[in-house]
């Protein structure tokens, strides 16, 4: 397959849109948790557990489904996962009880991992010299989906029953399925003679044998953990410091547009210079962000500046590490991505847990201390494992 002919700008845009539409399913629940609790006559804590099930399902999907991209035809696998996602979203729309909705939410997470199949697929089709740029563009779509999903869900929930949020998501999935079936490039790889259990069993070996995968996993773990340290406690801090509600926290999330705008540029920097350099910048931006939070967080403008810097740091890490992971071994690219994203997700989950604990016992200073621990680990990993200076022939 000729990568340069196959991966046109329109194809990259389609992959970016697909990643954004699908990943949005993970976040629709967050702004409407109160509406769901009232509808099913359960506590907000119960709905919080349901929201956690979506993330838990995503983690299972990363480990159990994403590696299938190395085993099956990706063109068909992406569409199969989208069909399952549409079915599950319709079950969430129809759910007559919190138990059924909880099961549906778990499965929404499991079936929403297609973007992590699309990312290595895009990398495999991209010319080697432009892989970082292509990944940056696809990740821009993914970030846009995350950014807009909460706003869309909140808006729909304010004008109609919350269940229609999931009907809207299913309808978007149907439209996307038709477009992908018509325009997504066919996967022309010769399918490897691998067995599913052997594919799963190969994950620890791949991590052990690839030092650059180890460095990407540790860096992603730390910098996404740092990001979640802020976003898990921001609503608490706004309420305590400024007497503002979660709606303002959602609006501050729109500052994440900075990461969307810069993702493609970061990808070009990775191609032109060095992933080691761009990851260094990611650590620097994230560190400066929490210095701003610690010193100037009591000023609202300081909080806004810190959020922009933190988002830039997170995106420098995400785009750079994805470029490294996808340059390692194209035959194992889906499995490598599964390992990286599981580490990424695990760091985010632990960042959420420890920052919430720190806020309850030590306030904002404790939150910033948790971030400092993650950043120290990131620096040590950066110095000890050392990312590649360039991506070709890694």
mmCIF file of C-alpha atoms in Angstrom:
data_model
loop_
_atom_site.group_PDB
_atom_site.id
_atom_site.type_symbol
_atom_site.label_atom_id
_atom_site.label_comp_id
_atom_site.label_asym_id
_atom_site.label_seq_id
_atom_site.Cartn_x
_atom_site.Cartn_y
_atom_site.Cartn_z
ATOM 1 C CA UNK A 1 0.000 0.000 0.000
ATOM 2 C CA UNK A 2 1.308 3.444 -0.878
ATOM 3 C CA UNK A 3 1.001 5.400 2.349
ATOM 4 C CA UNK A 4 1.314 8.812 0.766
ATOM 5 C CA UNK A 5 -1.577 8.159 -1.618
ATOM 6 C CA UNK A 6 -3.702 6.361 0.949
ATOM 7 C CA UNK A 7 -3.423 8.871 3.764
ATOM 8 C CA UNK A 8 -4.691 12.074 2.205
ATOM 9 C CA UNK A 9 -5.581 15.138 4.237
ATOM 10 C CA UNK A 10 -9.264 14.196 3.984
ATOM 11 C CA UNK A 11 -8.522 10.721 5.340
ATOM 12 C CA UNK A 12 -6.613 12.151 8.310
ATOM 13 C CA UNK A 13 -9.532 14.526 8.975
ATOM 14 C CA UNK A 14 -11.976 11.609 8.853
ATOM 15 C CA UNK A 15 -9.877 9.644 11.346
ATOM 16 C CA UNK A 16 -9.668 12.696 13.621
ATOM 17 C CA UNK A 17 -13.446 13.201 13.524
ATOM 18 C CA UNK A 18 -14.049 9.498 14.157
ATOM 19 C CA UNK A 19 -11.738 9.532 17.178
ATOM 20 C CA UNK A 20 -13.495 12.601 18.581
ATOM 21 C CA UNK A 21 -17.046 11.303 18.065
ATOM 22 C CA UNK A 22 -16.299 7.944 19.681
ATOM 23 C CA UNK A 23 -14.212 9.133 22.651
ATOM 24 C CA UNK A 24 -16.966 11.622 23.521
ATOM 25 C CA UNK A 25 -19.076 8.672 24.720
ATOM 26 C CA UNK A 26 -16.844 8.415 27.807
ATOM 27 C CA UNK A 27 -17.640 11.923 29.019
ATOM 28 C CA UNK A 28 -21.338 12.445 28.280
ATOM 29 C CA UNK A 29 -22.309 11.263 31.763
ATOM 30 C CA UNK A 30 -20.315 13.837 33.729
ATOM 31 C CA UNK A 31 -22.481 16.992 33.355
ATOM 32 C CA UNK A 32 -25.793 15.106 33.779
ATOM 33 C CA UNK A 33 -24.996 13.035 36.868
ATOM 34 C CA UNK A 34 -27.432 15.097 38.964
ATOM 35 C CA UNK A 35 -30.235 14.592 36.432
ATOM 36 C CA UNK A 36 -29.589 10.844 36.358
ATOM 37 C CA UNK A 37 -29.658 10.650 40.165
ATOM 38 C CA UNK A 38 -32.997 12.473 40.293
ATOM 39 C CA UNK A 39 -34.459 10.346 37.503
ATOM 40 C CA UNK A 40 -33.609 7.019 39.158
ATOM 41 C CA UNK A 41 -34.107 8.336 42.725
ATOM 42 C CA UNK A 42 -30.602 7.385 43.815
ATOM 43 C CA UNK A 43 -27.802 9.331 45.467
ATOM 44 C CA UNK A 44 -25.219 11.304 43.525
ATOM 45 C CA UNK A 45 -22.587 9.000 45.009
ATOM 46 C CA UNK A 46 -24.292 6.054 43.324
ATOM 47 C CA UNK A 47 -24.237 7.832 39.971
ATOM 48 C CA UNK A 48 -20.585 8.642 40.634
ATOM 49 C CA UNK A 49 -19.908 4.902 40.861
ATOM 50 C CA UNK A 50 -21.708 4.426 37.534
ATOM 51 C CA UNK A 51 -19.511 7.110 35.980
ATOM 52 C CA UNK A 52 -16.473 5.250 37.331
ATOM 53 C CA UNK A 53 -17.745 2.065 35.662
ATOM 54 C CA UNK A 54 -17.444 3.802 32.293
ATOM 55 C CA UNK A 55 -13.764 4.497 32.952
ATOM 56 C CA UNK A 56 -13.276 0.970 34.290
ATOM 57 C CA UNK A 57 -14.810 -0.445 31.136
ATOM 58 C CA UNK A 58 -12.447 1.682 29.084
ATOM 59 C CA UNK A 59 -9.482 0.224 30.980
ATOM 60 C CA UNK A 60 -10.674 -3.322 30.259
ATOM 61 C CA UNK A 61 -11.152 -2.397 26.620
ATOM 62 C CA UNK A 62 -7.604 -1.056 26.392
ATOM 63 C CA UNK A 63 -6.178 -4.340 27.624
ATOM 64 C CA UNK A 64 -8.554 -6.827 26.006
ATOM 65 C CA UNK A 65 -9.724 -5.252 22.737
ATOM 66 C CA UNK A 66 -7.108 -2.770 21.467
ATOM 67 C CA UNK A 67 -4.469 -5.544 20.983
ATOM 68 C CA UNK A 68 -6.871 -7.148 18.490
ATOM 69 C CA UNK A 69 -5.740 -4.450 16.063
ATOM 70 C CA UNK A 70 -2.601 -6.549 15.547
ATOM 71 C CA UNK A 71 -4.668 -9.685 15.030
ATOM 72 C CA UNK A 72 -7.618 -8.636 12.840
ATOM 73 C CA UNK A 73 -8.298 -6.320 9.924
ATOM 74 C CA UNK A 74 -8.476 -2.815 11.421
ATOM 75 C CA UNK A 75 -10.935 -1.540 8.814
ATOM 76 C CA UNK A 76 -13.476 -4.150 9.952
ATOM 77 C CA UNK A 77 -12.528 -4.070 13.653
ATOM 78 C CA UNK A 78 -13.130 -0.303 13.960
ATOM 79 C CA UNK A 79 -16.563 -0.647 12.374
ATOM 80 C CA UNK A 80 -17.462 -3.699 14.475
ATOM 81 C CA UNK A 81 -16.636 -1.800 17.665
ATOM 82 C CA UNK A 82 -18.707 1.146 16.456
ATOM 83 C CA UNK A 83 -21.720 -1.119 15.839
ATOM 84 C CA UNK A 84 -21.417 -2.520 19.373
ATOM 85 C CA UNK A 85 -21.065 1.010 20.737
ATOM 86 C CA UNK A 86 -24.273 2.115 19.014
ATOM 87 C CA UNK A 87 -26.182 -0.841 20.482
ATOM 88 C CA UNK A 88 -24.897 -0.122 23.994
ATOM 89 C CA UNK A 89 -25.730 3.589 23.704
ATOM 90 C CA UNK A 90 -29.305 2.654 22.757
ATOM 91 C CA UNK A 91 -29.481 0.402 25.842
ATOM 92 C CA UNK A 92 -28.296 3.360 27.962
ATOM 93 C CA UNK A 93 -31.055 5.498 26.379
ATOM 94 C CA UNK A 94 -33.689 2.855 27.132
ATOM 95 C CA UNK A 95 -32.454 1.843 30.632
ATOM 96 C CA UNK A 96 -35.397 1.407 33.018
ATOM 97 C CA UNK A 97 -33.254 1.220 36.169
ATOM 98 C CA UNK A 98 -29.930 2.344 37.559
ATOM 99 C CA UNK A 99 -28.676 -1.256 37.456
ATOM 100 C CA UNK A 100 -29.306 -1.590 33.721
ATOM 101 C CA UNK A 101 -27.856 1.870 33.141
ATOM 102 C CA UNK A 102 -24.778 0.923 35.173
ATOM 103 C CA UNK A 103 -24.190 -2.190 33.055
ATOM 104 C CA UNK A 104 -24.699 -0.124 29.904
ATOM 105 C CA UNK A 105 -22.228 2.487 31.173
ATOM 106 C CA UNK A 106 -19.603 -0.195 31.779
ATOM 107 C CA UNK A 107 -20.089 -1.439 28.219
ATOM 108 C CA UNK A 108 -20.002 2.101 26.835
ATOM 109 C CA UNK A 109 -16.451 2.277 28.165
ATOM 110 C CA UNK A 110 -15.501 -1.134 26.766
ATOM 111 C CA UNK A 111 -16.839 -0.352 23.286
ATOM 112 C CA UNK A 112 -15.387 3.175 23.073
ATOM 113 C CA UNK A 113 -11.765 2.111 22.565
ATOM 114 C CA UNK A 114 -11.893 2.375 18.759
ATOM 115 C CA UNK A 115 -9.867 5.634 18.803
ATOM 116 C CA UNK A 116 -6.968 3.630 20.237
ATOM 117 C CA UNK A 117 -7.249 1.338 17.196
ATOM 118 C CA UNK A 118 -7.532 4.303 14.834
ATOM 119 C CA UNK A 119 -4.337 5.922 16.177
ATOM 120 C CA UNK A 120 -1.956 3.039 15.300
ATOM 121 C CA UNK A 121 -3.872 2.521 12.042
ATOM 122 C CA UNK A 122 -3.217 6.149 11.058
ATOM 123 C CA UNK A 123 0.441 5.780 12.073
ATOM 124 C CA UNK A 124 0.819 2.621 9.960
ATOM 125 C CA UNK A 125 -0.544 4.428 6.895
ATOM 126 C CA UNK A 126 1.482 7.613 7.400
ATOM 127 C CA UNK A 127 4.793 8.264 5.636
ATOM 128 C CA UNK A 128 7.544 7.888 8.257
ATOM 129 C CA UNK A 129 8.724 11.503 7.945
ATOM 130 C CA UNK A 130 5.235 12.853 8.675
ATOM 131 C CA UNK A 131 4.061 10.399 11.331
ATOM 132 C CA UNK A 132 4.202 12.934 14.166
ATOM 133 C CA UNK A 133 2.139 15.454 12.194
ATOM 134 C CA UNK A 134 -0.489 12.841 11.316
ATOM 135 C CA UNK A 135 -0.735 11.649 14.927
ATOM 136 C CA UNK A 136 -0.998 15.257 16.090
ATOM 137 C CA UNK A 137 -3.924 15.855 13.739
ATOM 138 C CA UNK A 138 -5.748 12.673 14.810
ATOM 139 C CA UNK A 139 -5.172 13.500 18.461
ATOM 140 C CA UNK A 140 -6.556 16.998 17.818
ATOM 141 C CA UNK A 141 -9.824 15.342 16.848
ATOM 142 C CA UNK A 142 -9.745 13.140 19.929
ATOM 143 C CA UNK A 143 -9.090 16.144 22.178
ATOM 144 C CA UNK A 144 -11.899 18.103 20.523
ATOM 145 C CA UNK A 145 -14.293 15.243 21.232
ATOM 146 C CA UNK A 146 -13.303 15.246 24.910
ATOM 147 C CA UNK A 147 -13.555 19.032 25.062
ATOM 148 C CA UNK A 148 -16.977 19.369 23.439
ATOM 149 C CA UNK A 149 -18.677 16.259 24.852
ATOM 150 C CA UNK A 150 -19.309 17.809 28.261
ATOM 151 C CA UNK A 151 -20.714 21.005 26.727
ATOM 152 C CA UNK A 152 -22.981 19.081 24.342
ATOM 153 C CA UNK A 153 -24.223 16.788 27.098
ATOM 154 C CA UNK A 154 -24.900 19.666 29.487
ATOM 155 C CA UNK A 155 -26.762 21.638 26.816
ATOM 156 C CA UNK A 156 -28.946 18.715 25.737
ATOM 157 C CA UNK A 157 -29.628 17.776 29.359
ATOM 158 C CA UNK A 158 -30.846 21.314 30.066
ATOM 159 C CA UNK A 159 -33.467 21.340 27.288
ATOM 160 C CA UNK A 160 -34.673 17.706 27.185
ATOM 161 C CA UNK A 161 -34.632 14.474 29.168
ATOM 162 C CA UNK A 162 -31.097 13.304 29.896
ATOM 163 C CA UNK A 163 -31.708 9.987 28.126
ATOM 164 C CA UNK A 164 -31.723 11.804 24.783
ATOM 165 C CA UNK A 165 -28.020 12.539 25.235
ATOM 166 C CA UNK A 166 -27.401 8.837 24.582
ATOM 167 C CA UNK A 167 -29.855 8.779 21.681
ATOM 168 C CA UNK A 168 -27.934 11.695 20.172
ATOM 169 C CA UNK A 169 -24.655 9.800 20.673
ATOM 170 C CA UNK A 170 -26.110 6.690 19.005
ATOM 171 C CA UNK A 171 -27.353 8.731 16.040
ATOM 172 C CA UNK A 172 -23.906 10.319 15.660
ATOM 173 C CA UNK A 173 -22.436 6.808 15.727
ATOM 174 C CA UNK A 174 -24.755 5.609 12.942
ATOM 175 C CA UNK A 175 -23.782 8.530 10.701
ATOM 176 C CA UNK A 176 -20.114 7.947 11.434
ATOM 177 C CA UNK A 177 -20.458 4.222 10.671
ATOM 178 C CA UNK A 178 -21.890 4.947 7.209
ATOM 179 C CA UNK A 179 -19.093 7.424 6.441
ATOM 180 C CA UNK A 180 -16.330 5.122 7.717
ATOM 181 C CA UNK A 181 -17.657 2.182 5.722
ATOM 182 C CA UNK A 182 -17.491 4.293 2.566
ATOM 183 C CA UNK A 183 -14.303 6.306 3.050
ATOM 184 C CA UNK A 184 -12.014 4.637 5.632
ATOM 185 C CA UNK A 185 -8.972 3.089 3.872
ATOM 186 C CA UNK A 186 -8.995 -0.697 3.639
ATOM 187 C CA UNK A 187 -6.439 -2.501 5.764
ATOM 188 C CA UNK A 188 -4.231 -4.310 3.244
ATOM 189 C CA UNK A 189 -1.909 -5.919 5.783
ATOM 190 C CA UNK A 190 -1.387 -9.643 5.591
ATOM 191 C CA UNK A 191 -3.078 -10.894 8.725
ATOM 192 C CA UNK A 192 -0.586 -12.456 11.148
ATOM 193 C CA UNK A 193 -0.986 -16.037 12.300
ATOM 194 C CA UNK A 194 -1.494 -15.161 15.955
ATOM 195 C CA UNK A 195 -3.811 -16.442 18.676
ATOM 196 C CA UNK A 196 -5.708 -14.064 20.942
ATOM 197 C CA UNK A 197 -4.366 -15.446 24.232
ATOM 198 C CA UNK A 198 -0.828 -15.349 22.864
ATOM 199 C CA UNK A 199 -1.389 -11.740 21.818
ATOM 200 C CA UNK A 200 -2.448 -10.838 25.376
ATOM 201 C CA UNK A 201 0.414 -12.885 26.819
ATOM 202 C CA UNK A 202 2.884 -10.975 24.674
ATOM 203 C CA UNK A 203 2.090 -7.614 26.352
ATOM 204 C CA UNK A 204 4.479 -8.031 29.332
ATOM 205 C CA UNK A 205 7.229 -9.245 26.972
ATOM 206 C CA UNK A 206 6.790 -6.233 24.678
ATOM 207 C CA UNK A 207 7.047 -3.881 27.648
ATOM 208 C CA UNK A 208 10.116 -5.647 29.022
ATOM 209 C CA UNK A 209 11.957 -5.721 25.689
ATOM 210 C CA UNK A 210 11.322 -2.131 24.553
ATOM 211 C CA UNK A 211 13.043 0.529 26.641
ATOM 212 C CA UNK A 212 11.439 3.357 24.676
ATOM 213 C CA UNK A 213 7.991 1.890 25.364
ATOM 214 C CA UNK A 214 8.894 1.864 29.065
ATOM 215 C CA UNK A 215 9.897 5.526 28.951
ATOM 216 C CA UNK A 216 6.685 6.487 27.094
ATOM 217 C CA UNK A 217 4.541 4.519 29.554
ATOM 218 C CA UNK A 218 6.159 6.145 32.599
ATOM 219 C CA UNK A 219 6.011 9.643 31.139
ATOM 220 C CA UNK A 220 2.381 9.235 30.072
ATOM 221 C CA UNK A 221 1.510 7.773 33.483
ATOM 222 C CA UNK A 222 3.026 10.780 35.267
ATOM 223 C CA UNK A 223 1.888 13.684 33.096
ATOM 224 C CA UNK A 224 -1.691 12.460 32.668
ATOM 225 C CA UNK A 225 -1.687 11.783 36.410
ATOM 226 C CA UNK A 226 -0.626 15.408 36.958
ATOM 227 C CA UNK A 227 -3.431 16.585 34.662
ATOM 228 C CA UNK A 228 -6.034 14.623 36.625
ATOM 229 C CA UNK A 229 -4.656 15.963 39.903
ATOM 230 C CA UNK A 230 -5.995 19.355 38.836
ATOM 231 C CA UNK A 231 -9.224 18.365 37.131
ATOM 232 C CA UNK A 232 -10.305 16.041 39.943
ATOM 233 C CA UNK A 233 -10.070 18.783 42.563
ATOM 234 C CA UNK A 234 -10.745 21.968 40.587
ATOM 235 C CA UNK A 235 -14.461 22.059 41.432
ATOM 236 C CA UNK A 236 -13.634 21.697 45.154
ATOM 237 C CA UNK A 237 -11.057 24.483 44.962
ATOM 238 C CA UNK A 238 -13.385 26.811 43.064
ATOM 239 C CA UNK A 239 -16.102 26.296 45.665
ATOM 240 C CA UNK A 240 -13.742 26.864 48.598
ATOM 241 C CA UNK A 241 -11.687 29.722 47.165
ATOM 242 C CA UNK A 242 -14.170 31.560 44.932
ATOM 243 C CA UNK A 243 -17.587 30.168 45.963
ATOM 244 C CA UNK A 244 -18.166 29.022 42.373
ATOM 245 C CA UNK A 245 -19.915 25.882 41.177
ATOM 246 C CA UNK A 246 -19.070 23.002 38.886
ATOM 247 C CA UNK A 247 -20.472 24.941 35.922
ATOM 248 C CA UNK A 248 -17.477 27.280 36.117
ATOM 249 C CA UNK A 249 -15.151 24.282 36.267
ATOM 250 C CA UNK A 250 -16.741 23.077 33.052
ATOM 251 C CA UNK A 251 -16.218 26.465 31.407
ATOM 252 C CA UNK A 252 -12.584 26.487 32.499
ATOM 253 C CA UNK A 253 -12.277 23.157 30.728
ATOM 254 C CA UNK A 254 -12.805 25.052 27.466
ATOM 255 C CA UNK A 255 -9.309 26.444 27.958
ATOM 256 C CA UNK A 256 -8.297 23.000 26.746
ATOM 257 C CA UNK A 257 -8.803 24.380 23.231
ATOM 258 C CA UNK A 258 -5.141 25.393 23.565
ATOM 259 C CA UNK A 259 -4.118 21.752 23.434
ATOM 260 C CA UNK A 260 -6.343 21.119 20.420
ATOM 261 C CA UNK A 261 -4.798 24.021 18.519
ATOM 262 C CA UNK A 262 -1.238 23.005 19.356
ATOM 263 C CA UNK A 263 -1.474 19.202 18.923
ATOM 264 C CA UNK A 264 -0.686 19.343 15.204
ATOM 265 C CA UNK A 265 2.155 21.827 15.788
ATOM 266 C CA UNK A 266 3.600 19.588 18.503
ATOM 267 C CA UNK A 267 3.488 16.681 16.051
ATOM 268 C CA UNK A 268 5.480 18.716 13.536
ATOM 269 C CA UNK A 269 8.047 19.580 16.221
ATOM 270 C CA UNK A 270 8.442 15.874 17.000
ATOM 271 C CA UNK A 271 9.067 15.164 13.300
ATOM 272 C CA UNK A 272 11.494 18.060 12.859
ATOM 273 C CA UNK A 273 13.429 17.968 16.099
ATOM 274 C CA UNK A 274 13.286 15.303 18.785
ATOM 275 C CA UNK A 275 10.663 13.558 20.949
ATOM 276 C CA UNK A 276 13.173 13.851 23.771
ATOM 277 C CA UNK A 277 13.057 17.642 23.390
ATOM 278 C CA UNK A 278 9.254 17.850 23.203
ATOM 279 C CA UNK A 279 8.800 15.570 26.217
ATOM 280 C CA UNK A 280 11.232 17.794 28.124
ATOM 281 C CA UNK A 281 9.004 20.751 27.215
ATOM 282 C CA UNK A 282 5.965 18.820 28.427
ATOM 283 C CA UNK A 283 7.557 18.269 31.832
ATOM 284 C CA UNK A 284 8.611 21.932 32.001
ATOM 285 C CA UNK A 285 5.127 23.245 31.119
ATOM 286 C CA UNK A 286 3.440 20.934 33.656
ATOM 287 C CA UNK A 287 5.929 21.890 36.379
ATOM 288 C CA UNK A 288 5.541 25.618 35.770
ATOM 289 C CA UNK A 289 1.756 25.169 35.767
ATOM 290 C CA UNK A 290 1.734 23.760 39.288
ATOM 291 C CA UNK A 291 4.186 26.376 40.494
ATOM 292 C CA UNK A 292 1.648 28.934 39.249
ATOM 293 C CA UNK A 293 -1.176 27.047 40.987
ATOM 294 C CA UNK A 294 0.768 26.890 44.255
ATOM 295 C CA UNK A 295 1.867 30.542 44.265
ATOM 296 C CA UNK A 296 -0.850 32.368 42.298
ATOM 297 C CA UNK A 297 -3.776 29.945 42.420
ATOM 298 C CA UNK A 298 -5.677 32.270 44.736
ATOM 299 C CA UNK A 299 -5.908 34.725 41.816
ATOM 300 C CA UNK A 300 -8.422 33.640 39.174
ATOM 301 C CA UNK A 301 -6.179 34.806 36.336
ATOM 302 C CA UNK A 302 -3.357 32.726 37.832
ATOM 303 C CA UNK A 303 -5.638 29.706 37.780
ATOM 304 C CA UNK A 304 -6.444 30.292 34.100
ATOM 305 C CA UNK A 305 -2.793 30.715 33.114
ATOM 306 C CA UNK A 306 -1.872 27.545 35.000
ATOM 307 C CA UNK A 307 -4.620 25.563 33.244
ATOM 308 C CA UNK A 308 -3.368 26.629 29.805
ATOM 309 C CA UNK A 309 0.223 25.690 30.718
ATOM 310 C CA UNK A 310 -0.859 22.343 32.176
ATOM 311 C CA UNK A 311 -2.881 21.488 29.094
ATOM 312 C CA UNK A 312 0.096 22.297 26.874
ATOM 313 C CA UNK A 313 2.309 20.063 29.013
ATOM 314 C CA UNK A 314 -0.184 17.203 28.780
ATOM 315 C CA UNK A 315 -0.422 17.490 24.994
ATOM 316 C CA UNK A 316 3.354 17.699 24.515
ATOM 317 C CA UNK A 317 3.538 14.431 26.439
ATOM 318 C CA UNK A 318 0.636 12.708 24.681
ATOM 319 C CA UNK A 319 1.619 13.544 21.096
ATOM 320 C CA UNK A 320 5.346 12.882 21.658
ATOM 321 C CA UNK A 321 4.783 9.562 23.398
ATOM 322 C CA UNK A 322 2.286 8.398 20.771
ATOM 323 C CA UNK A 323 4.854 9.188 18.069
ATOM 324 C CA UNK A 324 7.462 7.133 19.948
ATOM 325 C CA UNK A 325 5.103 4.210 20.566
ATOM 326 C CA UNK A 326 3.944 4.057 16.940
ATOM 327 C CA UNK A 327 7.522 4.148 15.622
ATOM 328 C CA UNK A 328 8.676 1.094 17.575
ATOM 329 C CA UNK A 329 7.233 -1.951 15.798
ATOM 330 C CA UNK A 330 4.415 -1.629 13.279
ATOM 331 C CA UNK A 331 3.542 -5.321 13.592
ATOM 332 C CA UNK A 332 2.895 -4.792 17.304
ATOM 333 C CA UNK A 333 1.657 -1.191 17.128
ATOM 334 C CA UNK A 334 -1.807 -1.917 18.561
ATOM 335 C CA UNK A 335 -0.334 -3.902 21.453
ATOM 336 C CA UNK A 336 2.233 -1.204 22.136
ATOM 337 C CA UNK A 337 -0.555 1.384 22.108
ATOM 338 C CA UNK A 338 -2.597 -0.779 24.479
ATOM 339 C CA UNK A 339 0.309 -0.904 26.956
ATOM 340 C CA UNK A 340 0.929 2.835 26.701
ATOM 341 C CA UNK A 341 -2.714 3.848 27.035
ATOM 342 C CA UNK A 342 -3.308 1.497 29.960
ATOM 343 C CA UNK A 343 -0.357 3.100 31.762
ATOM 344 C CA UNK A 344 -1.703 6.527 30.756
ATOM 345 C CA UNK A 345 -5.152 5.696 32.118
ATOM 346 C CA UNK A 346 -3.718 4.162 35.302
ATOM 347 C CA UNK A 347 -1.756 7.340 35.998
ATOM 348 C CA UNK A 348 -4.909 9.395 35.530
ATOM 349 C CA UNK A 349 -6.890 7.145 37.879
ATOM 350 C CA UNK A 350 -4.213 7.327 40.594
ATOM 351 C CA UNK A 351 -3.911 11.073 40.116
ATOM 352 C CA UNK A 352 -7.641 11.344 40.748
ATOM 353 C CA UNK A 353 -7.535 9.103 43.831
ATOM 354 C CA UNK A 354 -4.525 10.665 45.556
ATOM 355 C CA UNK A 355 -5.452 14.277 44.783
ATOM 356 C CA UNK A 356 -8.969 13.796 46.140
ATOM 357 C CA UNK A 357 -7.508 12.227 49.286
ATOM 358 C CA UNK A 358 -4.982 15.064 49.616
ATOM 359 C CA UNK A 359 -7.661 17.711 49.210
ATOM 360 C CA UNK A 360 -9.780 16.141 51.966
ATOM 361 C CA UNK A 361 -6.885 16.086 54.444
ATOM 362 C CA UNK A 362 -4.429 18.806 53.411
ATOM 363 C CA UNK A 363 -6.251 21.194 51.100
ATOM 364 C CA UNK A 364 -4.755 22.855 48.022
ATOM 365 C CA UNK A 365 -1.207 22.542 49.311
ATOM 366 C CA UNK A 366 -1.643 18.766 49.538
ATOM 367 C CA UNK A 367 -2.974 18.672 45.970
ATOM 368 C CA UNK A 368 0.074 20.533 44.671
ATOM 369 C CA UNK A 369 2.317 18.157 46.653
ATOM 370 C CA UNK A 370 0.754 15.139 44.936
ATOM 371 C CA UNK A 371 1.462 16.781 41.576
ATOM 372 C CA UNK A 372 5.070 17.370 42.659
ATOM 373 C CA UNK A 373 5.526 13.641 43.371
ATOM 374 C CA UNK A 374 4.249 12.726 39.899
ATOM 375 C CA UNK A 375 6.558 15.316 38.331
ATOM 376 C CA UNK A 376 9.621 14.051 40.224
ATOM 377 C CA UNK A 377 8.928 10.524 38.933
ATOM 378 C CA UNK A 378 8.521 11.941 35.403
ATOM 379 C CA UNK A 379 11.898 13.699 35.613
ATOM 380 C CA UNK A 380 13.629 10.570 36.943
ATOM 381 C CA UNK A 381 12.136 8.445 34.167
ATOM 382 C CA UNK A 382 13.168 11.072 31.619
ATOM 383 C CA UNK A 383 16.767 11.054 32.856
ATOM 384 C CA UNK A 384 17.165 7.308 33.433
ATOM 385 C CA UNK A 385 15.296 5.686 30.529
ATOM 386 C CA UNK A 386 15.851 8.515 28.005
ATOM 387 C CA UNK A 387 13.529 8.872 25.035
ATOM 388 C CA UNK A 388 14.908 8.538 21.469
ATOM 389 C CA UNK A 389 16.573 11.580 19.906
ATOM 390 C CA UNK A 390 14.771 10.874 16.628
ATOM 391 C CA UNK A 391 12.024 8.538 15.473
ATOM 392 C CA UNK A 392 13.357 7.007 12.276
ATOM 393 C CA UNK A 393 14.766 3.506 12.771
ATOM 394 C CA UNK A 394 13.975 3.586 16.485
#
